[in-house]
CSV table of C-alpha atoms and ligand atoms in Angstrom, one decimal:
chain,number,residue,atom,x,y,z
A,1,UNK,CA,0.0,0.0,0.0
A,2,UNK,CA,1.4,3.3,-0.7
A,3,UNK,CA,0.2,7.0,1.3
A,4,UNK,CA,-3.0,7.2,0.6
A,5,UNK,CA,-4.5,10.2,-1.3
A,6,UNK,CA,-0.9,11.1,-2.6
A,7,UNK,CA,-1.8,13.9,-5.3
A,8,UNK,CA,1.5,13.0,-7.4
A,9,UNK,CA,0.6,9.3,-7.6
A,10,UNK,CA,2.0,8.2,-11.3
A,11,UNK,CA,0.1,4.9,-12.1
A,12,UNK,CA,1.0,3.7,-15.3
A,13,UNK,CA,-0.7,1.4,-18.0
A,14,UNK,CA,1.9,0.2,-20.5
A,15,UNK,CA,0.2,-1.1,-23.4
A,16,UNK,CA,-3.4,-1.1,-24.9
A,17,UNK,CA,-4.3,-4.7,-24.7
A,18,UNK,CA,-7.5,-6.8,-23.0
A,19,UNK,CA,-6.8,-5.7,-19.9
A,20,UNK,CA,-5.9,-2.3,-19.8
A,21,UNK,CA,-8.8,-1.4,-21.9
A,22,UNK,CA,-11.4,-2.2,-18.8
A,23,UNK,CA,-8.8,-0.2,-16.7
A,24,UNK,CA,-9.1,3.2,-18.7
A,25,UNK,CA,-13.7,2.7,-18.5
A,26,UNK,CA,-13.3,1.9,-15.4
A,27,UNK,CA,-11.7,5.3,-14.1
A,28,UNK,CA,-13.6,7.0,-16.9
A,29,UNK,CA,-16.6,5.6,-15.0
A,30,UNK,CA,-15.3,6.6,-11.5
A,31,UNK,CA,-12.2,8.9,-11.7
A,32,UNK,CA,-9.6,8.8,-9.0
A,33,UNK,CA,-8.5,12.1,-8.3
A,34,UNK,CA,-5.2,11.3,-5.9
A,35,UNK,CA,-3.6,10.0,-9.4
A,36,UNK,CA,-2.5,10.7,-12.7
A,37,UNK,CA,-3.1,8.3,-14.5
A,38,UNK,CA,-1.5,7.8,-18.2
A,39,UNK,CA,-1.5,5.1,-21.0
A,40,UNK,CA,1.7,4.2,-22.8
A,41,UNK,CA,0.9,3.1,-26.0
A,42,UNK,CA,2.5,1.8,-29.6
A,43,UNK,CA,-0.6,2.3,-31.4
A,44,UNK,CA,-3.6,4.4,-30.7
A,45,UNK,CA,-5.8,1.7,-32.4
A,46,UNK,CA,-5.7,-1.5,-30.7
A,47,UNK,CA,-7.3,-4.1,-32.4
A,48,UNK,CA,-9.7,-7.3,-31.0
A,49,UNK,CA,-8.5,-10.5,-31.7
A,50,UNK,CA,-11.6,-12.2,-31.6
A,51,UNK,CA,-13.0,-10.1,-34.4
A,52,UNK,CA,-9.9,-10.7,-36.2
A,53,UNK,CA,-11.1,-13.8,-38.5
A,54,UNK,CA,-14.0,-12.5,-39.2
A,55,UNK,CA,-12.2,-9.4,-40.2
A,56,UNK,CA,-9.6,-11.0,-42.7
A,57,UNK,CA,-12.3,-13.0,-43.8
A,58,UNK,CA,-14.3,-9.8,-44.6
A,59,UNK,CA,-17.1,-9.7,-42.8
A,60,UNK,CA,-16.3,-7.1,-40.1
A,61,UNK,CA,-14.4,-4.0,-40.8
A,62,UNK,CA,-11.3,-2.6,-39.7
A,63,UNK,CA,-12.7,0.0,-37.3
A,64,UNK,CA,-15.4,-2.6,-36.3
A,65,UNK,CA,-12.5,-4.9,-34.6
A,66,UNK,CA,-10.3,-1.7,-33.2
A,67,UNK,CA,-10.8,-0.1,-30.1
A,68,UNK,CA,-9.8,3.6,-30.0
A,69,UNK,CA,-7.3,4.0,-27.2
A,70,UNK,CA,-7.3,8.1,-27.4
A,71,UNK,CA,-10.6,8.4,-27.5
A,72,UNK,CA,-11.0,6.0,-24.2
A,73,UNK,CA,-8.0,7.8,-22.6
A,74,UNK,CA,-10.0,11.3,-22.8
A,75,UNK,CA,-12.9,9.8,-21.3
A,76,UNK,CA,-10.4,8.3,-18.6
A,77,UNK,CA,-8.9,12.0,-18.7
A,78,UNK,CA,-5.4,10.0,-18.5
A,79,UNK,CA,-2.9,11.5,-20.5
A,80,UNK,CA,-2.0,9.6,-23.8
A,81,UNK,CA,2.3,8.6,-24.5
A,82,UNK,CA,2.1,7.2,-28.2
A,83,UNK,CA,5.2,5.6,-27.8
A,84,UNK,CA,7.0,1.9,-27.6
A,85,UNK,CA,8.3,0.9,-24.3
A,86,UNK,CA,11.4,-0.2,-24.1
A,87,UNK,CA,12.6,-1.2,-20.7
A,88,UNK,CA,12.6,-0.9,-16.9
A,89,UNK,CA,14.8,0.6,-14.3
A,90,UNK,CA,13.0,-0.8,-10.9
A,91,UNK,CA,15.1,1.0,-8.6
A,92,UNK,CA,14.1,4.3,-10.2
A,93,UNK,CA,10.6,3.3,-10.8
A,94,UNK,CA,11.5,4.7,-14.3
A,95,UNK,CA,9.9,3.0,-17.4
A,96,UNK,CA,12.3,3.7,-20.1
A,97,UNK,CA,10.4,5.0,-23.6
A,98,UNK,CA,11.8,4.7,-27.5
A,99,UNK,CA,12.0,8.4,-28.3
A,100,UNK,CA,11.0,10.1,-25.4
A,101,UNK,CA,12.3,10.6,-22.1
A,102,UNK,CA,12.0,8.1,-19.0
A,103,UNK,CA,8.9,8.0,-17.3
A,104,UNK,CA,8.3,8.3,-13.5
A,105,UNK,CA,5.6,5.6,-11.8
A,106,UNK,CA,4.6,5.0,-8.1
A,107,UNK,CA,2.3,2.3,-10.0
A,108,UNK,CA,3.0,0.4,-12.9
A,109,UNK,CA,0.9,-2.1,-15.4
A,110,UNK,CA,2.3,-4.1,-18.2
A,111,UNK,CA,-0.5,-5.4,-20.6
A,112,UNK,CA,1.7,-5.8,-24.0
A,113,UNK,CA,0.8,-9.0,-25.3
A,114,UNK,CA,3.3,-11.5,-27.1
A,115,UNK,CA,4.0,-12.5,-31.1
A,116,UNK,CA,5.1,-15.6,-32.3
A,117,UNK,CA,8.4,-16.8,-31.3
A,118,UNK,CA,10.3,-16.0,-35.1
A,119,UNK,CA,14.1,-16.5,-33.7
A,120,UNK,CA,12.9,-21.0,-33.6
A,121,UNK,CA,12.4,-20.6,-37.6
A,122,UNK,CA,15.3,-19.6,-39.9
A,123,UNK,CA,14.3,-17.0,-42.1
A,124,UNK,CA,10.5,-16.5,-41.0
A,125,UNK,CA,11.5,-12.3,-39.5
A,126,UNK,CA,12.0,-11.9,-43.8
A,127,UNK,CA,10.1,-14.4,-45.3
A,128,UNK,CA,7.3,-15.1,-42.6
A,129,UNK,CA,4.1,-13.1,-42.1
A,130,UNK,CA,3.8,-13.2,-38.4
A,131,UNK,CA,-0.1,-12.7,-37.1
A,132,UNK,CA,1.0,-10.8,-34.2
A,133,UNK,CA,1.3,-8.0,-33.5
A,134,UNK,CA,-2.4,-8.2,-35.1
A,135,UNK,CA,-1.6,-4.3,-36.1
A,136,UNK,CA,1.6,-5.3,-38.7
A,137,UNK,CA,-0.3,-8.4,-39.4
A,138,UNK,CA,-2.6,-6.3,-41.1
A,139,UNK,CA,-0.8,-3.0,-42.4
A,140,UNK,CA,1.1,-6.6,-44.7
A,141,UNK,CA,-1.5,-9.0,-45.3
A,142,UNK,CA,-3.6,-6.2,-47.0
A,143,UNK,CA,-0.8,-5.6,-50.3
A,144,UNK,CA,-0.2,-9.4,-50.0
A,145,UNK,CA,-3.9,-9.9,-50.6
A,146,UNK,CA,-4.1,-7.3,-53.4
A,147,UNK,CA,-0.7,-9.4,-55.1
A,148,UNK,CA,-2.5,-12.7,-54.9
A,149,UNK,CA,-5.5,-10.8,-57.3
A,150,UNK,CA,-2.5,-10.0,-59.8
A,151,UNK,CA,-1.9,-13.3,-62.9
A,152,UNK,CA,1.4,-13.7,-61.3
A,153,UNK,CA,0.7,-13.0,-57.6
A,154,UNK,CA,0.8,-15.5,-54.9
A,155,UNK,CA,-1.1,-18.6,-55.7
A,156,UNK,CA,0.3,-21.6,-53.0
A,157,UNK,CA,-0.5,-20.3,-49.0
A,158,UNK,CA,0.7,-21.8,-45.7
A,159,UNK,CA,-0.4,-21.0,-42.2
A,160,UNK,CA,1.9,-22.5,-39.6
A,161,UNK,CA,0.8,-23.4,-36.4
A,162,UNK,CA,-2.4,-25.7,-35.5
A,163,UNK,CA,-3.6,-23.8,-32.3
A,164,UNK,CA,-7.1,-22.0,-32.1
A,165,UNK,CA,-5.6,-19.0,-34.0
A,166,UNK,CA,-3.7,-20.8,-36.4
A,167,UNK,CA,-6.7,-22.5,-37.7
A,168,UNK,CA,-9.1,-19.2,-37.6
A,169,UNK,CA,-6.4,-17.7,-40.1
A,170,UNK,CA,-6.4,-20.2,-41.9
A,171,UNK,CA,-10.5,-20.8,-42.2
A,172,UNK,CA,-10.4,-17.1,-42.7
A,173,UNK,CA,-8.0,-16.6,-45.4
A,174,UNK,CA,-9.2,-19.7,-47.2
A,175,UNK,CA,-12.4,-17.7,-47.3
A,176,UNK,CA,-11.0,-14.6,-48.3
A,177,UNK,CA,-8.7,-15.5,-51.5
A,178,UNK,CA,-11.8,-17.6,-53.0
A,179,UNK,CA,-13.6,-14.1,-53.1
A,180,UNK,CA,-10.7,-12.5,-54.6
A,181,UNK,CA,-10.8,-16.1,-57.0
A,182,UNK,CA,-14.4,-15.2,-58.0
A,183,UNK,CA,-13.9,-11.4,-58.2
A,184,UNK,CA,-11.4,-11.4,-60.8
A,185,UNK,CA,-12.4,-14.8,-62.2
A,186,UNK,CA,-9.3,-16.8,-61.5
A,187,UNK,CA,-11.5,-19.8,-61.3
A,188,UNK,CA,-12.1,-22.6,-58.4
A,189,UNK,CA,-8.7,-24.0,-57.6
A,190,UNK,CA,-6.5,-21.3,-58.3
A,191,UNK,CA,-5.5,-20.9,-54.5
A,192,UNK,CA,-4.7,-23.4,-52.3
A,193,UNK,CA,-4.2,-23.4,-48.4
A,194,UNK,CA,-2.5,-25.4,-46.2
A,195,UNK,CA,-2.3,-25.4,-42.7
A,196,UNK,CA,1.0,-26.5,-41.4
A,197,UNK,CA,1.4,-27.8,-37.6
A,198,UNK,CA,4.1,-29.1,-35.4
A,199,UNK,CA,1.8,-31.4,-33.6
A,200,UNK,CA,-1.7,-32.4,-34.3
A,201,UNK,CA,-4.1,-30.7,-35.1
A,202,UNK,CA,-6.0,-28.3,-31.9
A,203,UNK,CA,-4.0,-30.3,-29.4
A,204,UNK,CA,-6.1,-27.9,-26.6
A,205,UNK,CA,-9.6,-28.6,-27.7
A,206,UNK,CA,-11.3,-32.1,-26.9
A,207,UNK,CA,-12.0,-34.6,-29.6
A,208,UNK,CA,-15.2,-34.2,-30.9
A,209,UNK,CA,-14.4,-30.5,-31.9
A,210,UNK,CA,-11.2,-31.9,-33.6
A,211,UNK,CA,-13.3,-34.3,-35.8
A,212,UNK,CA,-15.4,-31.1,-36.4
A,213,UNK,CA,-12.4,-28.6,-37.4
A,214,UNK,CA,-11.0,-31.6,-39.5
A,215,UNK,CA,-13.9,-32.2,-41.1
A,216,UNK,CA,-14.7,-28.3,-42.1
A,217,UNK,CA,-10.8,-28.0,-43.2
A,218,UNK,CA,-11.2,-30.8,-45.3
A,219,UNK,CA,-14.5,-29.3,-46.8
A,220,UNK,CA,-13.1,-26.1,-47.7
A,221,UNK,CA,-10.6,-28.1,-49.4
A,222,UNK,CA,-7.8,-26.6,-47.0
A,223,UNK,CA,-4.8,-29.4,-46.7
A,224,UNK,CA,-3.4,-30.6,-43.2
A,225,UNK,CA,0.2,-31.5,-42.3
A,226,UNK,CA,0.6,-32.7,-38.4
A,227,UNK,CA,4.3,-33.3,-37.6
A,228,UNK,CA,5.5,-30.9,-39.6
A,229,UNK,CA,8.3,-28.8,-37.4
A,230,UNK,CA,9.0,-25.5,-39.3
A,231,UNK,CA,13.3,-25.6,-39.5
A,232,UNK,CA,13.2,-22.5,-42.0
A,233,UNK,CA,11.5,-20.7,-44.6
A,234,UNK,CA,12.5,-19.0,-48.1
A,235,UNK,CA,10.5,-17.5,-50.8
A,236,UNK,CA,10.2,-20.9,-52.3
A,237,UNK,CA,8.5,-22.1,-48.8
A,238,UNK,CA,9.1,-23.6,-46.1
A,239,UNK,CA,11.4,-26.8,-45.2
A,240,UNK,CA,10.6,-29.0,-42.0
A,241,UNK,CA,13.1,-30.0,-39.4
A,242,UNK,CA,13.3,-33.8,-41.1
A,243,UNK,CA,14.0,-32.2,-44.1
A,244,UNK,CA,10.3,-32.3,-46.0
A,245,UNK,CA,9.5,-29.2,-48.2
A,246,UNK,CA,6.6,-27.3,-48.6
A,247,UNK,CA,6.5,-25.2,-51.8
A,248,UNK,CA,4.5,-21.6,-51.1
A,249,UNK,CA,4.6,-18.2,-52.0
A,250,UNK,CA,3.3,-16.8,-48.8
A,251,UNK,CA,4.0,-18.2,-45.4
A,252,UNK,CA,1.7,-17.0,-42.4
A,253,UNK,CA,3.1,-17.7,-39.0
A,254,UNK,CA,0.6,-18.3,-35.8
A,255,UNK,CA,2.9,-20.5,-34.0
A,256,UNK,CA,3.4,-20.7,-29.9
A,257,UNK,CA,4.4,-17.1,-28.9
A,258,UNK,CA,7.0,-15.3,-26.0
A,259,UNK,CA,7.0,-12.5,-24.6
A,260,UNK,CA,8.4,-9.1,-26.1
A,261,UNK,CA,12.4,-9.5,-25.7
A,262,UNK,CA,12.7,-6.1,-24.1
A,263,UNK,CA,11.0,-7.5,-20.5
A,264,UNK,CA,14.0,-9.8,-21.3
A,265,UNK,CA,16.5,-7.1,-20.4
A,266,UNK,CA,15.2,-6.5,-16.9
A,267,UNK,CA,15.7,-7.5,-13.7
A,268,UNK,CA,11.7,-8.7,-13.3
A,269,UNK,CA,11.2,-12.7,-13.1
A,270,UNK,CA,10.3,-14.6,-15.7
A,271,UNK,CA,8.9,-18.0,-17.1
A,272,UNK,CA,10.7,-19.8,-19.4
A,273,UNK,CA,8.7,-18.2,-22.6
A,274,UNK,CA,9.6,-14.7,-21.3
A,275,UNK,CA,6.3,-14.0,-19.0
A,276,UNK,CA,6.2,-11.6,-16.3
A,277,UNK,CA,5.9,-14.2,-13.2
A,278,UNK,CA,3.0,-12.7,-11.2
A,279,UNK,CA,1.1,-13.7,-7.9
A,280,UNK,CA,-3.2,-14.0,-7.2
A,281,UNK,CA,-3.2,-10.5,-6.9
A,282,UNK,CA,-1.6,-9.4,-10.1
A,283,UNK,CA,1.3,-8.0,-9.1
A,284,UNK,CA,4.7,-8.9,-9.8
A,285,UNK,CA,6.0,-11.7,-7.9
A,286,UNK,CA,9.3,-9.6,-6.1
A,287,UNK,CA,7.4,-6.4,-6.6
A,288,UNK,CA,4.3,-4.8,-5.1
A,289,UNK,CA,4.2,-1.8,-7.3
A,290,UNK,CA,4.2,-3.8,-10.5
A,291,UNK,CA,1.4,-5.9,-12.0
A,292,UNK,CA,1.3,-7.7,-15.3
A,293,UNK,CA,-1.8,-9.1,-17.0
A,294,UNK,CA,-2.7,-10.9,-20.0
A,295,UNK,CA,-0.6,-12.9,-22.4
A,296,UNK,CA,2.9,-11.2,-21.5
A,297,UNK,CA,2.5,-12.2,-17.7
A,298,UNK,CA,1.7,-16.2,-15.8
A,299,UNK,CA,0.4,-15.8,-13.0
A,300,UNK,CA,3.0,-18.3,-11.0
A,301,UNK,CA,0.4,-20.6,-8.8
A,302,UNK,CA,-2.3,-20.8,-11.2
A,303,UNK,CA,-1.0,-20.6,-14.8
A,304,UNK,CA,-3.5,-20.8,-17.9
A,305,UNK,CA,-2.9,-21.1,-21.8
A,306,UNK,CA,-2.4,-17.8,-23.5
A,307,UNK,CA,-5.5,-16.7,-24.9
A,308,UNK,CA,-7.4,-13.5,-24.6
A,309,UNK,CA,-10.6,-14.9,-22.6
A,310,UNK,CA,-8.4,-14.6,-19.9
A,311,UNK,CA,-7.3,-11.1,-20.3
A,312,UNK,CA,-10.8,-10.1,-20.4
A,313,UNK,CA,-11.3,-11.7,-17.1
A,314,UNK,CA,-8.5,-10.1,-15.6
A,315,UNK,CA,-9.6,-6.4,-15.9
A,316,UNK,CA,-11.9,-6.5,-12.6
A,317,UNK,CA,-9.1,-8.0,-10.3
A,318,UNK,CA,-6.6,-5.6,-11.8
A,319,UNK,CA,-9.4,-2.1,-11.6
A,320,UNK,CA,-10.0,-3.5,-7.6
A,321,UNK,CA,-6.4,-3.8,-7.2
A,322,UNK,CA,-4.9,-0.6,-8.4
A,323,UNK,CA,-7.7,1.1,-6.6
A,324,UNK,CA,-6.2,-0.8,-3.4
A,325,UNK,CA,-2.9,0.7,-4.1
A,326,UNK,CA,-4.0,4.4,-3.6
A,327,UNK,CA,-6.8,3.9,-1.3
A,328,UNK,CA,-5.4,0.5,0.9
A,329,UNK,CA,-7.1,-2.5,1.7
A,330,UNK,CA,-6.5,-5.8,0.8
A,331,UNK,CA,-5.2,-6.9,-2.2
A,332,UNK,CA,-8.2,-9.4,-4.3
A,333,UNK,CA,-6.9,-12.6,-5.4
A,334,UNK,CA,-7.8,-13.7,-9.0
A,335,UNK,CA,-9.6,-16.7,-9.2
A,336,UNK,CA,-8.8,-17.4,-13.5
A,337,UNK,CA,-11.8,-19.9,-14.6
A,338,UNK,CA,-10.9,-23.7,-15.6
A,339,UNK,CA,-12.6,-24.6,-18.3
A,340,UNK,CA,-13.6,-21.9,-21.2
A,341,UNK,CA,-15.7,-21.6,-24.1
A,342,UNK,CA,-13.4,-21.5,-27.1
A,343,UNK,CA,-15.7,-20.5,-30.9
A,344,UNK,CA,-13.8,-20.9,-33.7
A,345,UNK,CA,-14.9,-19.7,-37.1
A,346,UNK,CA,-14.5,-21.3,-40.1
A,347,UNK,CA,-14.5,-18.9,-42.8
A,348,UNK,CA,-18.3,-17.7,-43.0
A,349,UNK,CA,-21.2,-17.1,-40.7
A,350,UNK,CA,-20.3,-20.5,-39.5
A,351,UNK,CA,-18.8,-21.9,-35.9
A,352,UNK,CA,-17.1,-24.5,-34.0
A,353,UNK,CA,-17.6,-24.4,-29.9
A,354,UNK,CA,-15.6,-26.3,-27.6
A,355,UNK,CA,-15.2,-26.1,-23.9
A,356,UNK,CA,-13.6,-28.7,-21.4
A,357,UNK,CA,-13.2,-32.2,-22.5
A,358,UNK,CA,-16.8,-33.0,-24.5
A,359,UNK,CA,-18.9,-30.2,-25.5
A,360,UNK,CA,-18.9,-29.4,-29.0
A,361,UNK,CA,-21.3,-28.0,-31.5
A,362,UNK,CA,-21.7,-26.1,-34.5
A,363,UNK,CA,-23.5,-24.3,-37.1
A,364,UNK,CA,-24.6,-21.0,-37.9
A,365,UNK,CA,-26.4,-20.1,-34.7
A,366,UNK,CA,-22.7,-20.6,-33.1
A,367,UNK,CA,-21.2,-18.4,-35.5
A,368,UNK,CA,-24.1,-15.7,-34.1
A,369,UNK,CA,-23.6,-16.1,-30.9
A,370,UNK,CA,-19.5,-15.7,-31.4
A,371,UNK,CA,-20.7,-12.3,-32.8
A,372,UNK,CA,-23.0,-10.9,-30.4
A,373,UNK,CA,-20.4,-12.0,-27.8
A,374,UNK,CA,-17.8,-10.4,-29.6
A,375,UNK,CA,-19.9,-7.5,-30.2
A,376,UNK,CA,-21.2,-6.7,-26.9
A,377,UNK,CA,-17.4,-6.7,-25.9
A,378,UNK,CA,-16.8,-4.2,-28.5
A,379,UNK,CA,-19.6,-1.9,-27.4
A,380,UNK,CA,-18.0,-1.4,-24.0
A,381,UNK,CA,-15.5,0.5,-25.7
A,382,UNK,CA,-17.3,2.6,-28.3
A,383,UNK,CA,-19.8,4.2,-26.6
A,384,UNK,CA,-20.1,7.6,-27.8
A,385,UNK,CA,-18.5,6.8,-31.1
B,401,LIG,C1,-5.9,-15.0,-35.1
B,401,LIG,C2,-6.1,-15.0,-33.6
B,401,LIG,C3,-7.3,-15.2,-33.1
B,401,LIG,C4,-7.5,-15.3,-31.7
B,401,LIG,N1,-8.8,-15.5,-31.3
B,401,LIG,C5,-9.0,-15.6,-29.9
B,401,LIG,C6,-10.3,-15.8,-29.4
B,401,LIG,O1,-11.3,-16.0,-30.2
B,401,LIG,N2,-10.4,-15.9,-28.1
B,401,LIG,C7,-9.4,-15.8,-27.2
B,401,LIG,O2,-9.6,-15.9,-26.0
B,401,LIG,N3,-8.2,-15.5,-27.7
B,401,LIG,C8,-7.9,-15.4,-29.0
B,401,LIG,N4,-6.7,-15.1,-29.4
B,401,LIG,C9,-5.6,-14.9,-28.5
B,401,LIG,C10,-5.6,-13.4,-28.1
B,401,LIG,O3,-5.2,-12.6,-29.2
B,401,LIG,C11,-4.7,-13.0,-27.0
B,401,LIG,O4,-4.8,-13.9,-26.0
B,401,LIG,C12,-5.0,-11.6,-26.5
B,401,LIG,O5,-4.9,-10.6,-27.5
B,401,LIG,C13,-4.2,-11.2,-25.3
B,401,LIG,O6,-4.5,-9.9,-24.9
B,401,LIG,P1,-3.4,-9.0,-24.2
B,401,LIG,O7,-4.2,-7.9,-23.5
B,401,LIG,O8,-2.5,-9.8,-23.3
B,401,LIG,O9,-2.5,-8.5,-25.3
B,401,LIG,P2,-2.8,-7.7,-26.8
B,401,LIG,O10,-4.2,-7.9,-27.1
B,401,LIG,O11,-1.8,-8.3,-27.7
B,401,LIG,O12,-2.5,-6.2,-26.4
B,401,LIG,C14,-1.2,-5.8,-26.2
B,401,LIG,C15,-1.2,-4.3,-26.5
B,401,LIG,O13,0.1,-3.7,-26.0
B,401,LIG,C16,0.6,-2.9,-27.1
B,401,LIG,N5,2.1,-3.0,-26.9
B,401,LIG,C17,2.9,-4.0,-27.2
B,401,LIG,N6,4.2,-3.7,-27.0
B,401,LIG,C18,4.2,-2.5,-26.4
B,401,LIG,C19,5.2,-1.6,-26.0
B,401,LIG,N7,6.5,-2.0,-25.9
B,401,LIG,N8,4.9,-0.4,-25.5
B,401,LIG,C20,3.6,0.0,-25.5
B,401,LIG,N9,2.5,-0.8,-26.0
B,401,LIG,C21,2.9,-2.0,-26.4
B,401,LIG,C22,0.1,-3.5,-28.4
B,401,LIG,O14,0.1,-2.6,-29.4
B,401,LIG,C23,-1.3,-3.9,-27.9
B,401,LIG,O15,-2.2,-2.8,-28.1
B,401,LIG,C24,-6.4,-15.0,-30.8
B,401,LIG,C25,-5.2,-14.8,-31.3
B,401,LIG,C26,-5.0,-14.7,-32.7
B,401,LIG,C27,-3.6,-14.4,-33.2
C-alpha cells in the first residue's frame, strides 16, 4: 500500500491490450482524483482478436475490430504517450520509452501482449508473415492480398501453427482468397491453403471439436500436415526439421508465442517463454508496485494457456487492485476460470464451440452467438463513437 490520497501518484498502463482497456472505462466511470493516471501506448488503435477472422475473412471492418485507445484515454482523462516501451529501471521506478524521455511511476501495469516466437524458424522475420502484433499483421497482409488478385501474384499459401488461432487464419483466409478467386475470375482452384502444424491438429480442444475442425478443413478443401516442425522458410516455402519441403509463395506464421524481448532485459522474473511471473493478486512476484496481465504475464500458482478470454477476465481483479494501491485494503486474489468456451470460425457465418473435454457444436447459430459475444465486448468501448 502506498500513502493514501498522494496527489502526485504516477500509475502507469503500458500497453493497450484486453486488460488495460477495462482499466481506462473503469476510471472513466469513476475517476480517481489522488492520481494521474496515463496510458503508454505503440498504437492508438488497438485491435480485438476475436473479431480478427471474421475481419480478414471480410465480414467485419477494420474499425469494427479496433478499439480507439485516445478516444478512451480522454474519457479516462489519463494522459495519452504514443510511444513503444522499451525497458525498466526498478530502482528508479523509471519505465524507459523509444524516443521520449524516462517515465516516473509509483504504479505500474504491463499489458503488452506476445508474437510468435520468429528466432525458432530460420528465415521467417523476412520471409514469414507473423499474425501478431495483429496491427503489422494487417498494415502486410492487405498488399499481399491485393498481389495474390495479380496473374502472377501469390497462388500456393501456408499457415503455420495448428492452435485456435492458427486455424481461424487459416478458415479465414481460405475464405478470403476464394472471393478474390471469383472477383477477378481466377477460377475454383486457383489458390490453395495449407495449414501446417508441429503437432496435431487443436492439441487444446477435446475430440469431438477436432473431428469437427478436420472435417470443415477438409470441406473447404484446405490441406493438413501434423508433424511438420518448421526448421526454415524461403521465398520458395518452407522446409521442415526432417527435411520435407513445402512449396509456397506466402508463409503465415501463428505458431506458440513469447513474450516481447525487451522484458528480457530487466531485472523482473520470468517463465521460461519470457512472461512476467505474477502472484493472485496481479502484481509482480518480487514487486508490489508492478502488475502484469494478459498474455505477456503467468500468474506463478495458477498458470493458464495464452488466450485473450483470460485477459478479459482479468480487468476486474486488476481495476480493484490498483484502486487498493491508492486507497489501501486488501489486495483481491484472482480466481482465473478452468474450463472456457473457445468458438472458432471457419471462414463464413459459421462456428465451432468447444469447452472442457466434450462439449462441442456447430453451425450458424454458433457463428451468431461468437458475434453478439464479440460485439457486446466491442460496445464497452465505443460508446459515444
Ligand atoms: C488470429 C487470432 C485469433 C484469436 N482468437 C482468440 C479468441 O477467439 N479468443 C481468445 O480468447 N483469444 C484469442 N486469441 C488470443 C488473443 O489474441 C490474446 O490472448 C489476447 O490478445 C491477449 O490480450 P493481451 O491484452 O494480453 O494483449 P494484446 O491484445 O496483444 O494487447 C497488447 C497491447 O500492447 C501494445 N504493446 C505491445 N508492446 C508495447 C510496448 N512495448 N509499448 C507499448 N505498448 C505496447 C500492443 O500494441 C497492444 O495494443 C487469438 C489470437 C490470434 C492471433
Amino acid at each position: 500500500m502506498v500513502a493514501a490520497a498522494d496527489p502526485a501518484h504516477e500509475l502507469v498502463l503500458v500497453g493497450g491490450g484486453h486488460t488495460h482497456v477495462q482499466i481506462l472505462t473503469d476510471f472513466a466511470a469513476r475517476p480517481m482524483p489522488s492520481c494521474r493516471l496515463t496510458l503508454v501506448t505503440d498504437r492508438l488503435l488497438t485491435p480485438y482478436s476475436g473479431m480478427l477472422p471474421g475481419h480478414v475473412a471480410g465480414l467485419y471492418r477494420h474499425e469494427e475490430m479496433h478499439i480507439d485507445l485516445a478516444r478512451l484515454a480522454q474519457a479516462a482523462r489519463a494522459r495519452l504517450i504514443h510511444a513503444p516501451a522499451e525497458g525498466l529501471d526498478r530502482r528508479e521506478k523509471l519505465v524507459c520509452l523509444e524516443g521520449a524521455p524516462p517515465l516516473p511511476y509509483d504504479t505500474l501495469s504491463l499489458d503488452i501482449g506476445i508474437t510468435p516466437d520468429l528466432g525458432a524458424i530460420a528465415g521467417a522475420e523476412r520471409h514469414g508473415l507473423a499474425v501478431k502484433p495483429i496491427g503489422s499483421f494487417l498494415h502486410r497482409l492487405e498488399p499481399l492480398l491485393a498481389s495474390a488478385a495479380q496473374p502472377d501474384g501469390p497462388r500456393r499459401f501456408a499457415v503455420v501453427g495448428g492452435g485456435a488461432a492458427g486455424i481461424e487464419i487459416a478458415f479465414a483466409l481460405n475464405a478470403r482468397l476464394h472471393g478474390i478467386a471469383e472477383a477477378h475470375r481466377l477460377g475454383a482452384g486457383a489458390f490453395a491453403v495449407t495449414l501446417v502444424s508441429g503437432e496435431e491438429i487443436a492439441p487444446s480442444l477435446n475430440e469431438g471439436a477436432r473431428r469437427r475442425i478436420l472435417a470443415h478443413l477438409a470441406g473447404k478443401g484446405i490441406a493438413v500436415i501434423s508433424g511438420f516442425r518448421v526448421a526454415g522458410i524461403d521465398p520458395a516455402g518452407i522446409r521442415a526439421q526432417d527435411g520435407r519441403v513445402l512449396a509456397a509463395e506466402a508463409v503465415l506464421i501463428a505458431t506458440a508465442a513469447r513474450a516481447p524481448s525487451w522484458l528480457g532485459r530487466t531485472d523482473l522474473p520470468l517463465a521460461p517463454d519470457g512472461s512476467v511471473r505474477t502472484r493472485r493478486t496481479l502484481q509482480v512476484l518480487d514487486d508490489e508496485a508492478v502488475f502484469a496481465v494478459g498474455d505477456c504475464a503467468v500468474v506463478t500458482a495458477d498458470p493458464r494457456p495464452k488466450a485473450g478470454v483470460f485477459a478479459v477476465r482479468q480487468g476486474p481483479t486488476l481495476a480493484a487492485n490498483l484502486r487498493t494501491r491508492l486507497r489501501g485494503g486488501a489486495m483481491r486474489e484472482h480466481a482465473a476460470q478452468r474450463a472456457y468456451l473457445t468458438l472458432l470460425m471457419t471462414g463464413g457465418r459459421h462456428a465451432i464451440a468447444a469447452r472442457g473435454r466434450w462439449f462441442s457444436l456447430e453451425g450458424r447459430l454458433v457463428w451468431h452467438w461468437k458475434d453478439l459475444i464479440d460485439r457486446r465486448f466491442m460496445a464497452r468501448f465505443s460508446a459515444g463513437r
